[in-house]
PDB file of C-alpha atoms in Angstrom:
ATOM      1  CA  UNK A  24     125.384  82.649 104.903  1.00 82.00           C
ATOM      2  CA  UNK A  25     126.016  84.462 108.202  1.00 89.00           C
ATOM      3  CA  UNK A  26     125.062  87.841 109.059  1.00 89.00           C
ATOM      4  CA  UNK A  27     128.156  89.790 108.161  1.00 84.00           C
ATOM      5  CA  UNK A  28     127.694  88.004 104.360  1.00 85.00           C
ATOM      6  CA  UNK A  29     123.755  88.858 104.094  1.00 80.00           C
ATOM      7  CA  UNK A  30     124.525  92.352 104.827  1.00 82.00           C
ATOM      8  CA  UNK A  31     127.610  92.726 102.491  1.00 80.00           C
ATOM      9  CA  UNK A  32     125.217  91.061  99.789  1.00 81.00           C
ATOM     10  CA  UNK A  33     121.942  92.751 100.767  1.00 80.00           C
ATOM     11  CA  UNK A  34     122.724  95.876  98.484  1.00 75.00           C
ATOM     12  CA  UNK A  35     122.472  93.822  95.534  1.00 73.00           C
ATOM     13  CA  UNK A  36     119.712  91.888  97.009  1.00 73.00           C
ATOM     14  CA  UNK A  37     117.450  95.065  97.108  1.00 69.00           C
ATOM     15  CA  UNK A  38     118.439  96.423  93.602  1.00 60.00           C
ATOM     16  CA  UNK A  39     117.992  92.585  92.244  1.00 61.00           C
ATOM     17  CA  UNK A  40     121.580  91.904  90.682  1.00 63.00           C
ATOM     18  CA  UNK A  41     121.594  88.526  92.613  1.00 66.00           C
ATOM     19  CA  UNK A  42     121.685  85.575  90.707  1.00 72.00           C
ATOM     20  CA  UNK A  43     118.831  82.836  91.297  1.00 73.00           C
ATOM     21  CA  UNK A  44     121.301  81.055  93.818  1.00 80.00           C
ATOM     22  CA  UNK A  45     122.841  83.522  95.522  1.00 81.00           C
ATOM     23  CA  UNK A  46     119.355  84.666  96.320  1.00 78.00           C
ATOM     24  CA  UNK A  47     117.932  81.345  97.366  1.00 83.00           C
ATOM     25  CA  UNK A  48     120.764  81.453  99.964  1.00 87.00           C
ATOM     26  CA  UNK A  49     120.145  84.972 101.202  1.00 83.00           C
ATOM     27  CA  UNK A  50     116.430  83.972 101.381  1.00 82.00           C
ATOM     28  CA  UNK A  51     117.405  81.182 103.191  1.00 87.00           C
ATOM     29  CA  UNK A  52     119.057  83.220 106.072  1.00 89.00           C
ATOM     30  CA  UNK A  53     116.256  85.500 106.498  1.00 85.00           C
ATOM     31  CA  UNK A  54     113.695  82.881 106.996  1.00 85.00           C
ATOM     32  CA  UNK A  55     116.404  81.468 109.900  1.00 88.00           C
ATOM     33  CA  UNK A  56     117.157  85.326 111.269  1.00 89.00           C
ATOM     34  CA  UNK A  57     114.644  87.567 112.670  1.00 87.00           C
ATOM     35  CA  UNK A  58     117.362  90.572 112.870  1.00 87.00           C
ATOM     36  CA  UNK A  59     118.420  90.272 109.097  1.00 86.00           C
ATOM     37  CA  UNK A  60     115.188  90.012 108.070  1.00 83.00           C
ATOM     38  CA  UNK A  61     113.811  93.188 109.756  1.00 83.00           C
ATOM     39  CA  UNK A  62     116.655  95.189 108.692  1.00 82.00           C
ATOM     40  CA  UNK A  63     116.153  94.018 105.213  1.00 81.00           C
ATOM     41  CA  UNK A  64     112.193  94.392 105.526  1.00 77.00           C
ATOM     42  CA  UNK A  65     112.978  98.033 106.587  1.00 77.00           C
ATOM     43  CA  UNK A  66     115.364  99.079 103.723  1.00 75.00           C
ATOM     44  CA  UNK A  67     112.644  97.599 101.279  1.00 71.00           C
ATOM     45  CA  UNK A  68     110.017  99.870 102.889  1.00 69.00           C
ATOM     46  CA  UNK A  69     112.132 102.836 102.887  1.00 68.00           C
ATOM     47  CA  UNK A  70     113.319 102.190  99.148  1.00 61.00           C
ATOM     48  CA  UNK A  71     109.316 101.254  98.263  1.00 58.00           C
ATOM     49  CA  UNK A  72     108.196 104.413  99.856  1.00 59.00           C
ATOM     50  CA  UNK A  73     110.786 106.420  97.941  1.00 58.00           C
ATOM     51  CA  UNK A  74     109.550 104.724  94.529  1.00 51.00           C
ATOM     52  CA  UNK A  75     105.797 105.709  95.814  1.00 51.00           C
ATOM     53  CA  UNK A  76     106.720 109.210  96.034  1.00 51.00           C
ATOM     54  CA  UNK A  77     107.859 109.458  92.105  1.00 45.00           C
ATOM     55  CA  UNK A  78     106.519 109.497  88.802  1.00 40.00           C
ATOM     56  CA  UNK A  79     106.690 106.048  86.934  1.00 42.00           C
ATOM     57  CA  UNK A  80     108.944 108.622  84.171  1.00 42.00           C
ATOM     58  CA  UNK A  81     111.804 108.512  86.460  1.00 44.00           C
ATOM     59  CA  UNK A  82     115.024 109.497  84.371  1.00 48.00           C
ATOM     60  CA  UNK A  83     117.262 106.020  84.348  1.00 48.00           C
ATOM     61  CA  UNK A  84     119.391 105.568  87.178  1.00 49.00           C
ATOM     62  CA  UNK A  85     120.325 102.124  87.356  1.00 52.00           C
ATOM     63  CA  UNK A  86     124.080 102.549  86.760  1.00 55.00           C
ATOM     64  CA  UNK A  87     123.973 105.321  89.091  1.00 56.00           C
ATOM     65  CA  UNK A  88     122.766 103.147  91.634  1.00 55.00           C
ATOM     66  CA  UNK A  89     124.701 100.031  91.131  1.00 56.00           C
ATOM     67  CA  UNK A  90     128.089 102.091  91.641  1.00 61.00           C
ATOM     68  CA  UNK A  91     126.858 103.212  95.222  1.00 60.00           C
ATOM     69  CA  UNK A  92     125.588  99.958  96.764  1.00 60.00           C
ATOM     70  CA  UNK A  93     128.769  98.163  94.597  1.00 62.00           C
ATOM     71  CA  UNK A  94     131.480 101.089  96.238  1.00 62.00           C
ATOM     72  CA  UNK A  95     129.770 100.773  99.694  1.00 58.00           C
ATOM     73  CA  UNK A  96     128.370  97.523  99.972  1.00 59.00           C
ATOM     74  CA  UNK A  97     130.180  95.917 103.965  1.00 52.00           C
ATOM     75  CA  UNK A  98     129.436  94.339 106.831  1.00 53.00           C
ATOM     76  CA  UNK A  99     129.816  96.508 109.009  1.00 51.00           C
ATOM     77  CA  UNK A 100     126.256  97.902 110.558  1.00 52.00           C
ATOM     78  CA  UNK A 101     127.759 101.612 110.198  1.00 54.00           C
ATOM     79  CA  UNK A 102     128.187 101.240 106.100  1.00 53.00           C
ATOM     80  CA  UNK A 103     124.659  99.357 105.918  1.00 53.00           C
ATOM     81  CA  UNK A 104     123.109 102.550 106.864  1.00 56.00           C
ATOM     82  CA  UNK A 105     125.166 104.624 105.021  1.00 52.00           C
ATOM     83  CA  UNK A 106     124.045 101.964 101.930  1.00 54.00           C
ATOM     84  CA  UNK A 107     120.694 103.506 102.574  1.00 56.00           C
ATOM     85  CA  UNK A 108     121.567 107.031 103.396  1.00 56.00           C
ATOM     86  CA  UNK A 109     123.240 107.155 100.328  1.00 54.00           C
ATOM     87  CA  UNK A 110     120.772 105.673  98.022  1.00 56.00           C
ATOM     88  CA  UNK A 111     118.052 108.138  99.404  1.00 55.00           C
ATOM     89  CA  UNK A 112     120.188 110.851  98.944  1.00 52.00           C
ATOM     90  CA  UNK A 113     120.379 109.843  95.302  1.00 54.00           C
ATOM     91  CA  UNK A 114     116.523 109.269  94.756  1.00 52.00           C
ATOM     92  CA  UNK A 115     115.912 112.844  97.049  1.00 49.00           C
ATOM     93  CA  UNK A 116     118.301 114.454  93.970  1.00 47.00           C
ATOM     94  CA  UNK A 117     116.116 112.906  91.395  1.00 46.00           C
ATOM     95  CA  UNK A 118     113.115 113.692  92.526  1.00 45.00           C
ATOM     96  CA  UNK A 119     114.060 117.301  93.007  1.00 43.00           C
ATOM     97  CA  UNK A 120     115.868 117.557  89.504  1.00 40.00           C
ATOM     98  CA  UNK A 121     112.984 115.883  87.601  1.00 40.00           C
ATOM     99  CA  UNK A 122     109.369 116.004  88.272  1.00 40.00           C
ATOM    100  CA  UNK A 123     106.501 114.433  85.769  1.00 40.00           C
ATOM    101  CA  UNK A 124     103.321 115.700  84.950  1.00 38.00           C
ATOM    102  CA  UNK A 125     101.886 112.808  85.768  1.00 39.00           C
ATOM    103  CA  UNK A 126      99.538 110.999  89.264  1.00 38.00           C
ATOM    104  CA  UNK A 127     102.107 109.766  92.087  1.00 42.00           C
ATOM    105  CA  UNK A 128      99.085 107.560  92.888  1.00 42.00           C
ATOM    106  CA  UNK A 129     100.109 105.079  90.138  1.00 50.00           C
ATOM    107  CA  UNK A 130     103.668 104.726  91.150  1.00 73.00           C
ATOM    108  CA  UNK A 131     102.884 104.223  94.493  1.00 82.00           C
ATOM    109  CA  UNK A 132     100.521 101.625  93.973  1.00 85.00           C
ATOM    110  CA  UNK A 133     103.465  99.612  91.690  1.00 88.00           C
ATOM    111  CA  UNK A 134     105.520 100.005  94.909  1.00 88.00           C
ATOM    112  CA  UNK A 135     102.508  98.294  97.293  1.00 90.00           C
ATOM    113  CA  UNK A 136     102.023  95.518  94.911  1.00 92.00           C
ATOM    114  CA  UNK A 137     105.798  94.545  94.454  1.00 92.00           C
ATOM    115  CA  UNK A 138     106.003  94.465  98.305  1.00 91.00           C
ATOM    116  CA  UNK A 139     102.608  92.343  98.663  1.00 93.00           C
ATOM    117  CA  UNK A 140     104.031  89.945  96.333  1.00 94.00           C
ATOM    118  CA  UNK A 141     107.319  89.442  97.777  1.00 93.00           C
ATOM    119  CA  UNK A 142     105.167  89.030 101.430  1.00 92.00           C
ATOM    120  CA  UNK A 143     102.573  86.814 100.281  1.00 92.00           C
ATOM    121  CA  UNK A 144     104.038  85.121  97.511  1.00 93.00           C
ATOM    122  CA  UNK A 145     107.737  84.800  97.576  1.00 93.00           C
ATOM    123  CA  UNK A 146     107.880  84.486 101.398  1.00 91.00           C
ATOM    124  CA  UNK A 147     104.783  82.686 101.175  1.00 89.00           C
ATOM    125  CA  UNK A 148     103.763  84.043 104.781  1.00 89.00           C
ATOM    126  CA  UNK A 149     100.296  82.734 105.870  1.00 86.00           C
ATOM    127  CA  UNK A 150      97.374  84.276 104.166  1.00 87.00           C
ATOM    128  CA  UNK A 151      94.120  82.422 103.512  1.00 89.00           C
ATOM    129  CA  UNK A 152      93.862  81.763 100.151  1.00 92.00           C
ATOM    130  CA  UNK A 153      91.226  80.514  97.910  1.00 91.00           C
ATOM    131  CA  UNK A 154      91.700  77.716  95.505  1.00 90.00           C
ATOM    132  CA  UNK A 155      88.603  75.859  94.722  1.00 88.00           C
ATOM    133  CA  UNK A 156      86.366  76.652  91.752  1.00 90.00           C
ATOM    134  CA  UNK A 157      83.369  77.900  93.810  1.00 89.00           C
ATOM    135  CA  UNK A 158      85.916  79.948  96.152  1.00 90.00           C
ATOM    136  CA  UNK A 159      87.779  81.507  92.863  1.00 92.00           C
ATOM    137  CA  UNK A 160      84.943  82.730  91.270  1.00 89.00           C
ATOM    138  CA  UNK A 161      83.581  84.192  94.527  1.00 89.00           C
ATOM    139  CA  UNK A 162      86.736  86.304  94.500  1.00 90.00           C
ATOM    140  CA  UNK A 163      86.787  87.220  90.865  1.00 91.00           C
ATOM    141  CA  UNK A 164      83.641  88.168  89.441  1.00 88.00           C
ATOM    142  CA  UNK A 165      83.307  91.694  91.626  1.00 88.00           C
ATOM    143  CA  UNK A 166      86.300  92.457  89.855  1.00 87.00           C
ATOM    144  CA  UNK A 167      84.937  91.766  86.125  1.00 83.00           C
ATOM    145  CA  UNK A 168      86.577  88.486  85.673  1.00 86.00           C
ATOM    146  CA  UNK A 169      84.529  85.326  85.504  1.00 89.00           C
ATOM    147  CA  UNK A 170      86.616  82.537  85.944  1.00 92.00           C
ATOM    148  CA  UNK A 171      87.208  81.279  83.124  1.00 91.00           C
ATOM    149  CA  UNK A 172      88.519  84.505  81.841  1.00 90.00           C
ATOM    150  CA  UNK A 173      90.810  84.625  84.624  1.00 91.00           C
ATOM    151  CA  UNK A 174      92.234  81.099  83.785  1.00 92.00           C
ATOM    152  CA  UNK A 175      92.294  82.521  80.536  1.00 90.00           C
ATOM    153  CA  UNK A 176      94.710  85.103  81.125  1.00 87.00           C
ATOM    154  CA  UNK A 177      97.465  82.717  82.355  1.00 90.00           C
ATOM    155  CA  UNK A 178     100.603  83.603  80.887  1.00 86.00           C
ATOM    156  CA  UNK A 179     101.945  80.990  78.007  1.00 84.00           C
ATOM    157  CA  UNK A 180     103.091  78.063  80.376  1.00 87.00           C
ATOM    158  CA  UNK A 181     101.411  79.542  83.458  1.00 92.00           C
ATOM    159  CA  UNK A 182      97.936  78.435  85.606  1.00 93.00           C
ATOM    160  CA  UNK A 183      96.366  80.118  88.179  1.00 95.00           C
ATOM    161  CA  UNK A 184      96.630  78.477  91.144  1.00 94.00           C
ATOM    162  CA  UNK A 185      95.261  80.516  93.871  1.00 94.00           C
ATOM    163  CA  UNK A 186      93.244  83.928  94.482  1.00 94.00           C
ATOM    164  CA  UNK A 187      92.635  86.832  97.420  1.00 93.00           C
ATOM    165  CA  UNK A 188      91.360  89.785  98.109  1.00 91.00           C
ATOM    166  CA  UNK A 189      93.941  91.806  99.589  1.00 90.00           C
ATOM    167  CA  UNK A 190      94.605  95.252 100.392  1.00 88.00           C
ATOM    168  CA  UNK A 191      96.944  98.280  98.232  1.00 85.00           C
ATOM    169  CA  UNK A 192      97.205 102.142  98.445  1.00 79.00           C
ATOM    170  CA  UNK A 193      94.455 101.182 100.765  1.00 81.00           C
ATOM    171  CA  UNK A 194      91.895  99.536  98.512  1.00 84.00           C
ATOM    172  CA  UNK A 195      90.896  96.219  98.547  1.00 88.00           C
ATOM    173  CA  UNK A 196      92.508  94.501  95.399  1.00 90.00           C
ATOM    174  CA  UNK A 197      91.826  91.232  93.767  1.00 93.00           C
ATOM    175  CA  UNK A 198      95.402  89.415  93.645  1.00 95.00           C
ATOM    176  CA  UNK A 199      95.748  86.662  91.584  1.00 95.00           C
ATOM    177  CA  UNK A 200      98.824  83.754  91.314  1.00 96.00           C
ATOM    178  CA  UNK A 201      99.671  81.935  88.526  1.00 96.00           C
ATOM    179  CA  UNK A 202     102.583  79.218  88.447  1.00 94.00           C
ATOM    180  CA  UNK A 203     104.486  76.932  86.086  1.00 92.00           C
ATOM    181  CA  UNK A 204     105.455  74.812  88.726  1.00 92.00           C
ATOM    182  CA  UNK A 205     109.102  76.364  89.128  1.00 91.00           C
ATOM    183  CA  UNK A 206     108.219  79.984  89.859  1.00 92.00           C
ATOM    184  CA  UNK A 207     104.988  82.122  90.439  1.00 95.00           C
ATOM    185  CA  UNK A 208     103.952  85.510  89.728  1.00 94.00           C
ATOM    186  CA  UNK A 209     100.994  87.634  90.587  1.00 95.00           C
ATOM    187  CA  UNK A 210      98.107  89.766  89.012  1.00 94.00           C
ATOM    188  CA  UNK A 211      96.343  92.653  90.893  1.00 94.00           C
ATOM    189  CA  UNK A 212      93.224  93.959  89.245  1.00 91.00           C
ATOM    190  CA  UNK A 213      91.912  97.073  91.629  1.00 87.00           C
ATOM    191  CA  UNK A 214      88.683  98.379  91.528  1.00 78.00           C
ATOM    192  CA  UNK A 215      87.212  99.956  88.201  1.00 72.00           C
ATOM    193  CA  UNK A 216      87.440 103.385  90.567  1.00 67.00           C
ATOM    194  CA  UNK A 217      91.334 102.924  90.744  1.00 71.00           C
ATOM    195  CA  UNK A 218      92.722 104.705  87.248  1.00 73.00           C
ATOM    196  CA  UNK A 219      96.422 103.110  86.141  1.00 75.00           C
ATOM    197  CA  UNK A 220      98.103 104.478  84.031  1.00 70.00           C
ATOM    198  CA  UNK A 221     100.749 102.241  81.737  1.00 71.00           C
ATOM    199  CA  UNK A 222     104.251 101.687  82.467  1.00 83.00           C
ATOM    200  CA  UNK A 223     106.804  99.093  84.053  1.00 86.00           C
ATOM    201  CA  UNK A 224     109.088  99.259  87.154  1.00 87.00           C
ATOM    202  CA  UNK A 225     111.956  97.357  88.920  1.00 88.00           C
ATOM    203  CA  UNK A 226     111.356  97.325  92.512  1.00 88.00           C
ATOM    204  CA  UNK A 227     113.976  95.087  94.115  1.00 86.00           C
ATOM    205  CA  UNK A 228     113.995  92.068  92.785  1.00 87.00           C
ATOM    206  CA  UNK A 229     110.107  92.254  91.550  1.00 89.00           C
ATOM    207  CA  UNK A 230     109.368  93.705  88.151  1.00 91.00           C
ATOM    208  CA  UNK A 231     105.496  95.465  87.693  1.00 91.00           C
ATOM    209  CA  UNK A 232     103.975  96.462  84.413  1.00 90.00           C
ATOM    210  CA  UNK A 233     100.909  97.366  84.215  1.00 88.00           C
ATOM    211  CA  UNK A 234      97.864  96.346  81.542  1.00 87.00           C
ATOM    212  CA  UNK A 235      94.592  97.566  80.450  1.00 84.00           C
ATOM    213  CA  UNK A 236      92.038  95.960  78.297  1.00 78.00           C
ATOM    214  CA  UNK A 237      88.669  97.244  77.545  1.00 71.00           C
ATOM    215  CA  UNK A 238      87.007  97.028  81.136  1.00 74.00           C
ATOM    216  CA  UNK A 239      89.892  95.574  83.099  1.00 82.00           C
ATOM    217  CA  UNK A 240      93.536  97.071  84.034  1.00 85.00           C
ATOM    218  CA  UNK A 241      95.808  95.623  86.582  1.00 87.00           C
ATOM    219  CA  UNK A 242      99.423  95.015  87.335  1.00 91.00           C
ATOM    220  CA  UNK A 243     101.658  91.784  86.955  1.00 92.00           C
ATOM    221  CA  UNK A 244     104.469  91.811  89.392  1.00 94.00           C
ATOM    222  CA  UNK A 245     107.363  88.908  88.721  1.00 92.00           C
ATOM    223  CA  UNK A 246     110.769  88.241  88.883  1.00 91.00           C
ATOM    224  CA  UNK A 247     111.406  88.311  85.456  1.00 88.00           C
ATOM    225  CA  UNK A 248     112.817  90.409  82.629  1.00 88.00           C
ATOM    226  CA  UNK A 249     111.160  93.818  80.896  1.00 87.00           C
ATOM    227  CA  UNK A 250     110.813  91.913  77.760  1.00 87.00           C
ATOM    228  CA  UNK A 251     109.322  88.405  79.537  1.00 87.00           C
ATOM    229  CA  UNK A 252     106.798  90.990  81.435  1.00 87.00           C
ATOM    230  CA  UNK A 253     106.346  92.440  78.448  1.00 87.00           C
ATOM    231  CA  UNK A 254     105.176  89.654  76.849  1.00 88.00           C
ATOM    232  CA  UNK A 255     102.933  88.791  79.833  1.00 87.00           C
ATOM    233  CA  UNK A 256     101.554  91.544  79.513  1.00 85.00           C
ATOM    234  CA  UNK A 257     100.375  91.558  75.737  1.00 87.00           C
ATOM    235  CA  UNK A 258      98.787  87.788  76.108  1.00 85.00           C
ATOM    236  CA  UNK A 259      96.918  88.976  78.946  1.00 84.00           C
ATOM    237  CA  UNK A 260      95.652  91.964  76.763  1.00 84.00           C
ATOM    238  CA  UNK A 261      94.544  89.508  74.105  1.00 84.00           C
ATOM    239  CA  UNK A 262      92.874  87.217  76.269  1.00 81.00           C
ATOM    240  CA  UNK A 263      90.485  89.938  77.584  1.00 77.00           C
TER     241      UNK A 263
END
C-alpha cells in the first residue's frame, strides 16, 4: 500500500468497515510512514474529540456516515480534508439537533480509552508494562481487584497477560490486557471517584462498553462486535 491507497482507504479505516486484511495492510504502511501515520493520528483525535463532546445517546448515524466517507473517499490531499470537514459538519448537526440529559464526562472518557488502546495495545508502542505476579497485584489491588479476581474476569478464552497504570480524562486508570493468543483487548477500571454510566460505542475500529458490578465499573475496549462485547461484558459482571 502506497500513500495515495492508505488515504483513499483511510475513511473506512477510521469508521472500521475494513476487513481484518485490508487493515493489517494499512497498519502495515503506517508503521513504515511517518506522514500517513500523523495524518491518520490527527483525524482520529479530531473524530475522538468530537465523540468526547456528545452524549453516549447519540441518535444512529452510521449509514449517514458511511455514504460521506464512501461518496468522498480519494487520494487526493484536498478530498482527505474535505473527508474530515465533512464528517464534522455532520457530528456539529447532531450535536446541535439532539442533546441528552445526560454527563459528557462519560462519553469522553469512552473516546480516551479507545485511543489508549489502539496506542498502547494495537500499535503496541513502548510502555512499561507489568507482567509478573508480584508486579500485577501491585497494580491491581488500589483499584479493588486482587489478582486473582482480575484473572478471574478474563473473558471465555481470554488471560490477562499484562497490566498499567495509565492515564484518561486525566486520571490515572488501571488498564488491563487480556489475550487469546490471536488478538487482545483491554479493561480500564478508574478510580471509585470516576462515576460511568452504562452504554457501548464504536470509535474507529475499537468498540467500548462499559460494566459495573457491586464495587467495580470499568470499560472493555476491543475490536469486536456489540454482541461479542456484550457478552464480555456480562462474564465479567458475574465474575465480580
Amino acid at each position: 500500500m502506497n500513500c495515495s491507497e492508505l488515504r483513499e482507504a483511510a475513511p473506512l479505516y477510521i469508521s472500521g468497515e475494513l476487513d481484518d486484511a485490508a487493515r493489517a495492510v494499512l497498519r502495515r504502511h503506517l508503521a513504515a510512514c511517518p506522514a500517513c501515520a500523523r495524518e491518520i493520528e490527527e483525524q482520529l483525535a479530531a473524530d475522538a474529540r468530537l465523540i468526547g463532546a456528545f452524549s453516549s445517546a447519540l441518535p444512529d448515524t452510521a449509514n449517514l456516515e458511511r455514504s460521506i466517507r464512501r461518496r468522498i473517499a480519494a487520494p487526493s490531499r484536498q478530498k482527505w480534508m474535505l473527508a474530515a470537514g465533512s464528517i464534522a459538519a455532520m457530528l456539529a448537526f447532531v450535536f446541535v439537533s439532539y442533546q441528552s440529559p445526560r454527563s459528557r464526562s462519560t462519553p469522553k472518557l469512552y473516546a480516551e480509552a479507545a485511543r489508549d488502546h489502539r496506542v498502547e495495545v494495537v500499535e503496541r508502542q513502548p510502555r512499561h508494562w507489568r507482567a509478573g505476579d508480584a508486579e500485577l497485584q501491585t497494580v491491581t489491588s488500589p483499584y479493588g481487584l486482587s489478582l486473582a479476581e482480575a484473572r478471574r474476569i478474563a473473558p471465555a478464552g481470554y488471560r490477562l497477560e499484562r497490566a498499567r497504570i495509565c492515564g484518561l480524562n486525566g486520571k490515572r486508570v488501571l488498564h488491563l490486557v487480556y489475550t487469546d493468543d490471536a488478538t487482545e483487548l483491554s479493561v480500564y477500571v478508574p478510580g471509585r471517584d470516576t462515576k460511568i454510566s452504562g452504554g457501548q460505542a464504536a470509535i474507529g475500529a475499537e468498540r467500548v462498553t462499559a460494566f459495573r458490578a457491586h464495587r467495580v465499573a470499568g470499560l472493555v475496549v476491543a475490536e469486536a462486535s456489540a454482541a461479542d462485547c456484550d457478552r464480555m461484558v456480562r462474564s465479567i459482571e458475574a465474575a465480580l
